[in-house]
Amino acid sequence: MAAGIVWEPMTMARPEENAAEEFSAVVARHRPQIFRFLLASTRDVDLAETLTQECFLKAHRNWRSFRGDSSAMTWLMRIAINLQKDHWRNRRLQFWRHTQNNAVALDEASEWLPSGERSVEQQLLARERVAQVSKTVERLSERQRTVFLLRFVEEAELSEIARVTGLSEGTVKAHLSRAVARVRAELGGKR
Amino acid sequence: MFKDKFAGKVQNQVQDAELGEALRDFRLSVHAWSDAAFSCPRTVVAAVAPGRVWRLAAGWALGCLLVAGGASAGFWQHHQRQMEIRLAAARVAEQQRLVALQREQQARQDDEDLLAKVDSDVSRVVPAAMEPLAQLMVEDDTP
């Protein structure tokens, strides 16, 4: 797991007066991760920001009913996935129009790849590969994309992905396997 | 055969290593993009979203339209009622005029009938002393 990614359950022994304080801590802790997942899913900074705000607004409204059965991250990620699904369902046309206008081009997204210790040639090759992965992820089904991003961007365990998406682990594995096969095929075909 | 199998295995390993590296780069790229976008300061252009402005404007326009519509409907209804009252009054006046006319005609007719009856009665009752003269007048009338 990468540093800063928190999936562990949190203790929920809290008196009413501490609820607001606790929620603020949860927002500060998990907001970047929720934003990142939504950004990777929508590829639109403004939309990801809006959906992140909606996610935490919804979480705030239901914070009292959150019993701490799962981790706060799992709960928030579930809300984020549902918001994203609703957005796709309800505003499919508007979304596409919006995305067409505002989304960062996939090749541009790959420009964010840290250069590291690579040579210029290696960097170019890596960027090309990232762009290829991004294009393939874009073409995946909504469910496959969600599972793929949770696994390879958020580095969530299969059991955690199953909890977040409400799917069985077997189904998660199947979706993940198909998604990886497509990415592999695209990368293989590219070479 | 062996060579083919070996070549396939090596190919898969190369592909998997490449895939692993591509996925790692993809993750790093998304993380870097997200961090940059998340920490990027945003300027608030308007206190209310453009959509909200349009909704407000549409709400006001609709409100004004409703008020204007309500007022004009009230005025029109009042005007219509006044017209109806005037028409009803005119109808009543016309009816009264007709009734009065009928009564007048009836009264005239009655008078004429009465006069005719009186004339008839008077013409029939001839005093006995005038009877020979009346007889003469009847004879004179014959052609």
Coordinates of N, CA and C in Angstrom, one line a residue, chain A:
Chain A
M1 N 0.8 -1.2 0.0 CA 0.0 0.0 0.0 C 0.9 1.3 0.0
A2 N 0.4 2.2 -0.7 CA 1.2 3.5 -0.8 C 0.9 4.3 0.5
A3 N 1.9 5.2 0.8 CA 1.7 6.0 2.0 C 0.5 6.9 1.8
G4 N -0.2 7.2 2.9 CA -1.3 8.1 2.9 C -2.6 7.5 2.5
I5 N -2.6 6.2 2.1 CA -3.9 5.6 1.7 C -4.4 4.8 2.9
V6 N -5.6 5.2 3.4 CA -6.1 4.7 4.6 C -7.4 3.9 4.4
W7 N -7.3 2.6 4.6 CA -8.5 1.8 4.5 C -8.9 1.1 5.8
E8 N -8.1 1.4 6.9 CA -8.3 0.7 8.2 C -9.6 1.3 8.8
P9 N -10.3 0.4 9.5 CA -11.5 0.9 10.2 C -11.1 1.8 11.4
M10 N -12.0 2.8 11.6 CA -11.7 3.7 12.7 C -12.6 3.5 13.9
T11 N -12.1 3.8 15.1 CA -13.0 3.6 16.3 C -14.0 4.6 16.3
M12 N -15.3 4.2 16.6 CA -16.4 5.2 16.5 C -17.0 5.4 17.9
A13 N -16.3 5.3 18.9 CA -16.8 5.7 20.3 C -16.8 7.2 20.4
R14 N -18.0 7.8 20.1 CA -17.9 9.3 20.0 C -19.2 9.9 20.7
P15 N -19.0 10.8 21.5 CA -20.2 11.5 22.0 C -20.6 12.5 20.9
E16 N -21.8 13.0 21.1 CA -22.4 13.8 20.0 C -21.6 15.1 19.8
E17 N -21.1 15.7 20.8 CA -20.4 17.0 20.7 C -19.1 16.8 19.9
N18 N -18.6 15.6 19.9 CA -17.3 15.3 19.1 C -17.5 15.0 17.7
A19 N -18.8 14.8 17.3 CA -19.1 14.3 15.9 C -18.5 15.3 14.9
A20 N -18.8 16.6 15.1 CA -18.4 17.6 14.1 C -16.9 17.6 13.9
E21 N -16.2 17.5 15.1 CA -14.7 17.5 15.1 C -14.2 16.3 14.4
E22 N -14.8 15.2 14.6 CA -14.4 13.9 14.0 C -14.6 13.9 12.5
F23 N -15.7 14.5 12.1 CA -16.0 14.6 10.7 C -15.0 15.5 10.0
S24 N -14.6 16.6 10.6 CA -13.6 17.4 10.0 C -12.3 16.7 9.8
A25 N -12.0 15.8 10.8 CA -10.7 15.1 10.7 C -10.8 14.1 9.5
V26 N -12.0 13.5 9.4 CA -12.2 12.5 8.3 C -12.1 13.2 7.0
V27 N -12.7 14.4 6.9 CA -12.6 15.1 5.6 C -11.1 15.4 5.3
A28 N -10.4 15.9 6.3 CA -9.0 16.3 6.0 C -8.2 15.0 5.6
R29 N -8.5 13.9 6.2 CA -7.8 12.7 6.0 C -8.0 12.0 4.6
H30 N -9.3 12.0 4.2 CA -9.7 11.2 3.1 C -10.0 12.0 1.8
R31 N -10.1 13.3 1.9 CA -10.6 14.1 0.8 C -9.6 13.9 -0.4
P32 N -8.3 14.0 -0.2 CA -7.4 13.8 -1.4 C -7.6 12.5 -2.1
Q33 N -7.9 11.5 -1.3 CA -8.0 10.1 -2.0 C -9.3 10.0 -2.8
I34 N -10.4 10.6 -2.2 CA -11.7 10.5 -2.9 C -11.6 11.4 -4.1
F35 N -10.9 12.5 -4.0 CA -10.8 13.4 -5.2 C -10.0 12.7 -6.3
R36 N -8.9 12.0 -5.8 CA -8.1 11.3 -6.8 C -8.8 10.2 -7.6
F37 N -9.6 9.5 -6.8 CA -10.4 8.4 -7.4 C -11.4 9.0 -8.4
L38 N -12.1 10.1 -8.0 CA -13.1 10.7 -8.9 C -12.4 11.4 -10.1
L39 N -11.2 11.9 -9.9 CA -10.5 12.5 -11.0 C -10.1 11.4 -12.0
A40 N -9.6 10.3 -11.5 CA -9.2 9.2 -12.4 C -10.4 8.6 -13.1
S41 N -11.5 8.6 -12.5 CA -12.7 8.1 -13.1 C -13.3 9.0 -14.2
T42 N -13.4 10.3 -13.8 CA -14.0 11.3 -14.7 C -13.1 12.0 -15.6
R43 N -11.8 12.1 -15.3 CA -10.8 12.8 -16.0 C -11.1 14.3 -16.2
D44 N -11.8 14.8 -15.2 CA -12.3 16.2 -15.3 C -12.1 16.8 -13.9
V45 N -11.2 17.8 -13.8 CA -10.8 18.3 -12.5 C -12.0 19.0 -11.8
D46 N -12.8 19.8 -12.6 CA -13.9 20.5 -12.0 C -15.0 19.5 -11.6
L47 N -15.3 18.6 -12.4 CA -16.3 17.6 -12.1 C -15.9 16.8 -10.9
A48 N -14.6 16.4 -10.8 CA -14.1 15.6 -9.7 C -14.2 16.4 -8.4
E49 N -13.9 17.7 -8.5 CA -14.0 18.6 -7.3 C -15.5 18.7 -6.9
T50 N -16.4 18.9 -7.8 CA -17.8 19.0 -7.5 C -18.3 17.7 -6.9
L51 N -18.0 16.5 -7.5 CA -18.4 15.3 -6.9 C -17.8 15.0 -5.6
T52 N -16.6 15.4 -5.4 CA -16.0 15.3 -4.0 C -16.7 16.1 -3.0
Q53 N -17.1 17.3 -3.4 CA -17.9 18.1 -2.4 C -19.2 17.5 -2.1
E54 N -19.8 17.0 -3.2 CA -21.1 16.3 -3.0 C -21.0 15.1 -2.1
C55 N -19.9 14.4 -2.3 CA -19.7 13.2 -1.5 C -19.6 13.5 0.0
F56 N -18.8 14.6 0.3 CA -18.6 14.9 1.7 C -19.9 15.6 2.3
L57 N -20.6 16.2 1.4 CA -21.9 16.8 1.9 C -22.9 15.7 2.3
K58 N -22.9 14.7 1.4 CA -23.8 13.5 1.7 C -23.3 12.8 3.0
A59 N -22.0 12.7 3.0 CA -21.4 12.0 4.2 C -21.8 12.8 5.5
H60 N -21.7 14.1 5.4 CA -22.0 14.9 6.6 C -23.4 14.8 7.0
R61 N -24.3 14.7 6.0 CA -25.7 14.6 6.4 C -26.0 13.2 7.1
N62 N -25.2 12.2 6.7 CA -25.5 10.9 7.2 C -24.4 10.4 8.2
W63 N -23.7 11.4 8.7 CA -22.6 11.1 9.6 C -23.0 10.4 10.9
R64 N -24.2 10.9 11.4 CA -24.7 10.3 12.6 C -25.2 8.9 12.4
S65 N -25.6 8.5 11.2 CA -26.0 7.2 11.0 C -24.9 6.2 10.7
F66 N -23.7 6.8 10.5 CA -22.5 5.9 10.2 C -22.1 5.2 11.5
R67 N -22.2 3.9 11.5 CA -22.0 3.2 12.8 C -20.5 2.7 12.9
G68 N -19.8 2.8 11.9 CA -18.4 2.4 12.0 C -18.2 0.9 11.7
D69 N -19.2 0.3 11.1 CA -19.1 -1.1 10.7 C -17.9 -1.4 9.8
S70 N -17.8 -0.4 8.8 CA -16.7 -0.5 7.9 C -15.8 0.7 8.2
S71 N -14.7 0.8 7.4 CA -13.8 2.0 7.6 C -14.5 3.2 7.0
A72 N -14.1 4.4 7.5 CA -14.7 5.6 7.0 C -14.4 5.7 5.5
M73 N -13.2 5.3 5.1 CA -12.8 5.4 3.7 C -13.7 4.5 2.8
T74 N -14.0 3.3 3.3 CA -14.8 2.4 2.6 C -16.2 3.0 2.4
W75 N -16.7 3.6 3.4 CA -18.0 4.2 3.4 C -18.0 5.4 2.4
L76 N -17.0 6.3 2.5 CA -16.9 7.4 1.7 C -16.7 7.0 0.2
M77 N -15.9 6.0 0.0 CA -15.6 5.5 -1.4 C -16.9 5.0 -2.0
R78 N -17.7 4.3 -1.2 CA -19.0 3.8 -1.7 C -19.9 5.0 -2.1
I79 N -20.0 6.0 -1.3 CA -20.8 7.2 -1.6 C -20.2 7.8 -2.9
A80 N -18.9 7.9 -3.0 CA -18.3 8.5 -4.2 C -18.7 7.7 -5.5
I81 N -18.6 6.4 -5.4 CA -18.9 5.5 -6.5 C -20.4 5.7 -6.9
N82 N -21.3 5.7 -5.9 CA -22.7 5.9 -6.2 C -22.9 7.3 -6.9
L83 N -22.3 8.3 -6.4 CA -22.4 9.7 -7.0 C -22.0 9.7 -8.4
Q84 N -20.9 9.0 -8.7 CA -20.3 8.9 -10.0 C -21.3 8.2 -10.9
K85 N -21.9 7.1 -10.4 CA -22.8 6.3 -11.2 C -24.0 7.1 -11.5
D86 N -24.6 7.8 -10.5 CA -25.7 8.7 -10.7 C -25.5 9.7 -11.7
H87 N -24.3 10.3 -11.6 CA -23.9 11.3 -12.6 C -23.9 10.8 -14.0
W88 N -23.4 9.6 -14.2 CA -23.3 9.0 -15.5 C -24.7 8.7 -16.0
R89 N -25.5 8.2 -15.1 CA -26.9 7.8 -15.5 C -27.8 9.0 -15.8
N90 N -27.7 10.0 -14.9 CA -28.7 11.1 -15.0 C -28.3 12.1 -16.1
R91 N -27.0 12.3 -16.2 CA -26.5 13.4 -17.1 C -25.6 12.9 -18.1
R92 N -25.9 11.8 -18.7 CA -25.0 11.2 -19.6 C -24.6 12.2 -20.7
L93 N -25.6 12.8 -21.3 CA -25.3 13.7 -22.5 C -24.6 14.9 -22.0
Q94 N -25.1 15.5 -20.9 CA -24.5 16.8 -20.4 C -23.0 16.5 -20.1
F95 N -22.9 15.3 -19.4 CA -21.5 14.9 -19.0 C -20.6 14.8 -20.2
W96 N -21.0 14.2 -21.2 CA -20.1 14.0 -22.4 C -19.8 15.4 -23.0
R97 N -20.8 16.2 -23.0 CA -20.6 17.5 -23.6 C -19.6 18.3 -22.8
H98 N -19.8 18.2 -21.4 CA -19.0 18.9 -20.5 C -17.5 18.3 -20.6
T99 N -17.4 17.0 -20.6 CA -16.1 16.3 -20.7 C -15.4 16.7 -22.0
Q100 N -16.2 16.7 -23.0 CA -15.5 17.1 -24.3 C -14.9 18.5 -24.2
N101 N -15.6 19.4 -23.5 CA -15.1 20.8 -23.4 C -14.0 20.9 -22.4
N102 N -14.1 20.3 -21.3 CA -13.2 20.6 -20.2 C -12.2 19.5 -19.8
A103 N -12.4 18.3 -20.2 CA -11.5 17.3 -19.8 C -10.1 17.5 -20.3
V104 N -9.2 17.1 -19.5 CA -7.8 17.2 -19.9 C -7.6 16.0 -20.9
A105 N -6.9 16.2 -22.0 CA -6.7 15.2 -22.9 C -5.8 14.1 -22.3
L106 N -6.1 12.9 -22.7 CA -5.4 11.7 -22.0 C -3.9 11.9 -22.1
D107 N -3.4 12.3 -23.3 CA -2.0 12.4 -23.5 C -1.5 13.5 -22.5
E108 N -2.3 14.5 -22.3 CA -1.9 15.5 -21.4 C -1.8 15.0 -19.9
A109 N -2.7 14.1 -19.6 CA -2.7 13.5 -18.3 C -1.4 12.7 -18.0
S110 N -1.0 12.1 -19.1 CA 0.3 11.3 -19.0 C 1.5 12.2 -18.8
E111 N 1.3 13.5 -19.1 CA 2.4 14.5 -18.9 C 2.8 14.6 -17.4
W112 N 1.9 14.2 -16.5 CA 2.1 14.3 -15.1 C 3.0 13.3 -14.6
L113 N 3.4 12.4 -15.4 CA 4.3 11.3 -14.9 C 5.6 11.8 -14.4
P114 N 6.0 11.5 -13.2 CA 7.3 12.1 -12.7 C 8.4 11.5 -13.5
S115 N 9.4 12.3 -13.8 CA 10.5 11.8 -14.6 C 11.4 10.8 -14.0
G116 N 11.6 10.9 -12.6 CA 12.5 10.0 -11.9 C 13.9 10.0 -12.4
E117 N 14.4 8.8 -12.5 CA 15.9 8.7 -12.9 C 16.0 8.3 -14.4
R118 N 14.9 8.4 -15.1 CA 14.9 7.9 -16.5 C 15.6 8.9 -17.5
S119 N 16.0 8.2 -18.6 CA 16.6 9.1 -19.7 C 15.4 9.7 -20.4
V120 N 15.6 10.6 -21.3 CA 14.6 11.3 -22.0 C 13.8 10.3 -22.9
E121 N 14.6 9.3 -23.4 CA 13.9 8.3 -24.3 C 13.0 7.4 -23.4
Q122 N 13.5 7.0 -22.3 CA 12.7 6.2 -21.4 C 11.4 7.0 -20.9
Q123 N 11.6 8.2 -20.6 CA 10.5 9.0 -20.2 C 9.4 9.1 -21.3
L124 N 9.8 9.3 -22.5 CA 8.9 9.4 -23.6 C 8.1 8.1 -23.8
L125 N 8.9 7.0 -23.6 CA 8.3 5.6 -23.8 C 7.2 5.4 -22.6
A126 N 7.6 5.8 -21.4 CA 6.7 5.6 -20.3 C 5.5 6.4 -20.4
R127 N 5.6 7.6 -20.9 CA 4.4 8.5 -21.1 C 3.5 7.9 -22.2
E128 N 4.1 7.4 -23.2 CA 3.3 6.8 -24.2 C 2.5 5.6 -23.7
R129 N 3.2 4.8 -22.8 CA 2.5 3.7 -22.2 C 1.4 4.1 -21.3
V130 N 1.6 5.2 -20.5 CA 0.6 5.7 -19.6 C -0.6 6.2 -20.4
A131 N -0.3 6.9 -21.5 CA -1.4 7.3 -22.3 C -2.2 6.2 -22.9
Q132 N -1.5 5.1 -23.2 CA -2.2 3.9 -23.8 C -3.1 3.3 -22.7
V133 N -2.5 3.2 -21.5 CA -3.3 2.6 -20.3 C -4.5 3.5 -20.1
S134 N -4.3 4.8 -20.1 CA -5.5 5.7 -19.9 C -6.6 5.5 -20.9
K135 N -6.1 5.4 -22.2 CA -7.1 5.2 -23.2 C -7.9 4.0 -23.1
T136 N -7.2 2.9 -22.7 CA -7.8 1.6 -22.5 C -8.8 1.7 -21.3
V137 N -8.4 2.3 -20.2 CA -9.2 2.5 -19.0 C -10.5 3.2 -19.4
E138 N -10.4 4.2 -20.2 CA -11.5 5.0 -20.6 C -12.6 4.2 -21.3
R139 N -12.1 3.2 -22.1 CA -13.0 2.3 -22.9 C -13.6 1.2 -22.1
L140 N -13.1 1.0 -20.8 CA -13.6 -0.1 -20.0 C -15.0 0.2 -19.6
S141 N -15.8 -0.9 -19.2 CA -17.1 -0.7 -18.7 C -17.0 0.0 -17.4
E142 N -18.1 0.7 -16.9 CA -18.1 1.5 -15.7 C -17.6 0.6 -14.5
R143 N -18.1 -0.6 -14.4 CA -17.7 -1.4 -13.3 C -16.2 -1.9 -13.4
Q144 N -15.8 -2.3 -14.6 CA -14.4 -2.7 -14.7 C -13.5 -1.6 -14.4
R145 N -13.9 -0.3 -14.9 CA -13.0 0.8 -14.6 C -12.9 1.1 -13.1
T146 N -14.1 1.0 -12.4 CA -14.0 1.3 -11.0 C -13.1 0.3 -10.3
V147 N -13.3 -1.0 -10.6 CA -12.5 -2.0 -10.0 C -11.0 -1.8 -10.3
F148 N -10.7 -1.5 -11.6 CA -9.4 -1.3 -12.0 C -8.7 -0.2 -11.3
L149 N -9.4 1.0 -11.2 CA -8.8 2.1 -10.6 C -8.6 1.9 -9.1
L150 N -9.6 1.2 -8.4 CA -9.5 1.0 -7.0 C -8.2 0.1 -6.8
R151 N -8.0 -0.8 -7.7 CA -6.9 -1.8 -7.5 C -5.5 -1.1 -7.8
F152 N -5.5 -0.5 -9.0 CA -4.2 -0.1 -9.4 C -3.8 1.4 -9.2
V153 N -4.8 2.2 -8.8 CA -4.5 3.6 -8.4 C -4.6 3.7 -6.9
E154 N -5.7 3.2 -6.4 CA -5.8 3.3 -4.9 C -5.2 2.2 -4.1
E155 N -4.8 1.2 -4.9 CA -4.1 0.0 -4.3 C -4.9 -0.7 -3.2
A156 N -6.2 -0.8 -3.4 CA -7.1 -1.4 -2.5 C -7.0 -2.9 -2.6
E157 N -7.2 -3.7 -1.5 CA -7.2 -5.1 -1.6 C -8.5 -5.6 -2.2
L158 N -8.5 -6.8 -2.7 CA -9.7 -7.3 -3.4 C -10.9 -7.3 -2.4
S159 N -10.7 -7.7 -1.2 CA -11.8 -7.7 -0.2 C -12.3 -6.3 0.0
E160 N -11.4 -5.4 0.0 CA -11.9 -4.0 0.2 C -12.7 -3.5 -1.0
I161 N -12.2 -3.9 -2.2 CA -12.9 -3.5 -3.4 C -14.3 -4.1 -3.4
A162 N -14.4 -5.3 -2.9 CA -15.7 -6.0 -2.9 C -16.6 -5.3 -1.9
R163 N -16.1 -4.9 -0.8 CA -16.9 -4.2 0.2 C -17.4 -2.8 -0.4
V164 N -16.5 -2.1 -1.0 CA -16.8 -0.8 -1.6 C -17.8 -0.9 -2.7
T165 N -17.6 -1.9 -3.6 CA -18.5 -1.9 -4.7 C -19.8 -2.8 -4.5
G166 N -19.8 -3.5 -3.4 CA -20.9 -4.4 -3.1 C -20.9 -5.6 -4.0
L167 N -19.8 -5.9 -4.6 CA -19.7 -7.2 -5.4 C -19.0 -8.3 -4.6
S168 N -19.2 -9.5 -5.1 CA -18.4 -10.6 -4.4 C -17.0 -10.5 -4.9
E169 N -16.1 -11.1 -4.1 CA -14.7 -11.1 -4.4 C -14.4 -11.8 -5.8
G170 N -15.2 -12.8 -6.0 CA -15.1 -13.6 -7.3 C -15.4 -12.6 -8.5
T171 N -16.5 -11.9 -8.3 CA -16.9 -10.9 -9.4 C -15.8 -9.9 -9.6
V172 N -15.3 -9.4 -8.5 CA -14.2 -8.4 -8.5 C -13.0 -8.9 -9.3
K173 N -12.7 -10.2 -9.0 CA -11.5 -10.8 -9.7 C -11.8 -10.9 -11.2
A174 N -13.0 -11.3 -11.5 CA -13.3 -11.5 -12.9 C -13.3 -10.1 -13.6
H175 N -13.8 -9.1 -13.1 CA -13.8 -7.8 -13.7 C -12.3 -7.3 -13.8
L176 N -11.6 -7.5 -12.8 CA -10.2 -7.0 -12.8 C -9.4 -7.8 -13.8
S177 N -9.6 -9.1 -13.9 CA -8.9 -9.9 -14.9 C -9.2 -9.5 -16.3
R178 N -10.5 -9.2 -16.6 CA -10.9 -8.7 -17.9 C -10.2 -7.4 -18.2
A179 N -10.2 -6.5 -17.2 CA -9.7 -5.2 -17.4 C -8.2 -5.3 -17.7
V180 N -7.5 -6.1 -16.9 CA -6.0 -6.2 -17.1 C -5.7 -6.8 -18.4
A181 N -6.5 -7.8 -18.8 CA -6.3 -8.5 -20.1 C -6.4 -7.5 -21.2
R182 N -7.4 -6.6 -21.1 CA -7.5 -5.5 -22.2 C -6.4 -4.6 -22.2
V183 N -5.9 -4.2 -21.0 CA -4.8 -3.3 -20.9 C -3.5 -4.0 -21.5
R184 N -3.4 -5.3 -21.1 CA -2.2 -6.0 -21.6 C -2.3 -6.1 -23.2
A185 N -3.5 -6.5 -23.7 CA -3.6 -6.6 -25.1 C -3.3 -5.3 -25.8
E186 N -3.8 -4.2 -25.2 CA -3.5 -2.9 -25.9 C -2.0 -2.6 -25.9
L187 N -1.4 -2.9 -24.8 CA 0.0 -2.6 -24.7 C 0.8 -3.5 -25.6
G188 N 0.4 -4.8 -25.7 CA 1.0 -5.7 -26.5 C 0.9 -5.4 -28.0
G189 N -0.3 -4.9 -28.3 CA -0.6 -4.5 -29.7 C 0.2 -3.3 -30.1
K190 N 0.4 -2.5 -29.1 CA 1.1 -1.2 -29.4 C 2.6 -1.5 -29.8
R191 N 3.2 -2.5 -29.2 CA 4.6 -2.7 -29.4 C 4.9 -3.2 -30.8

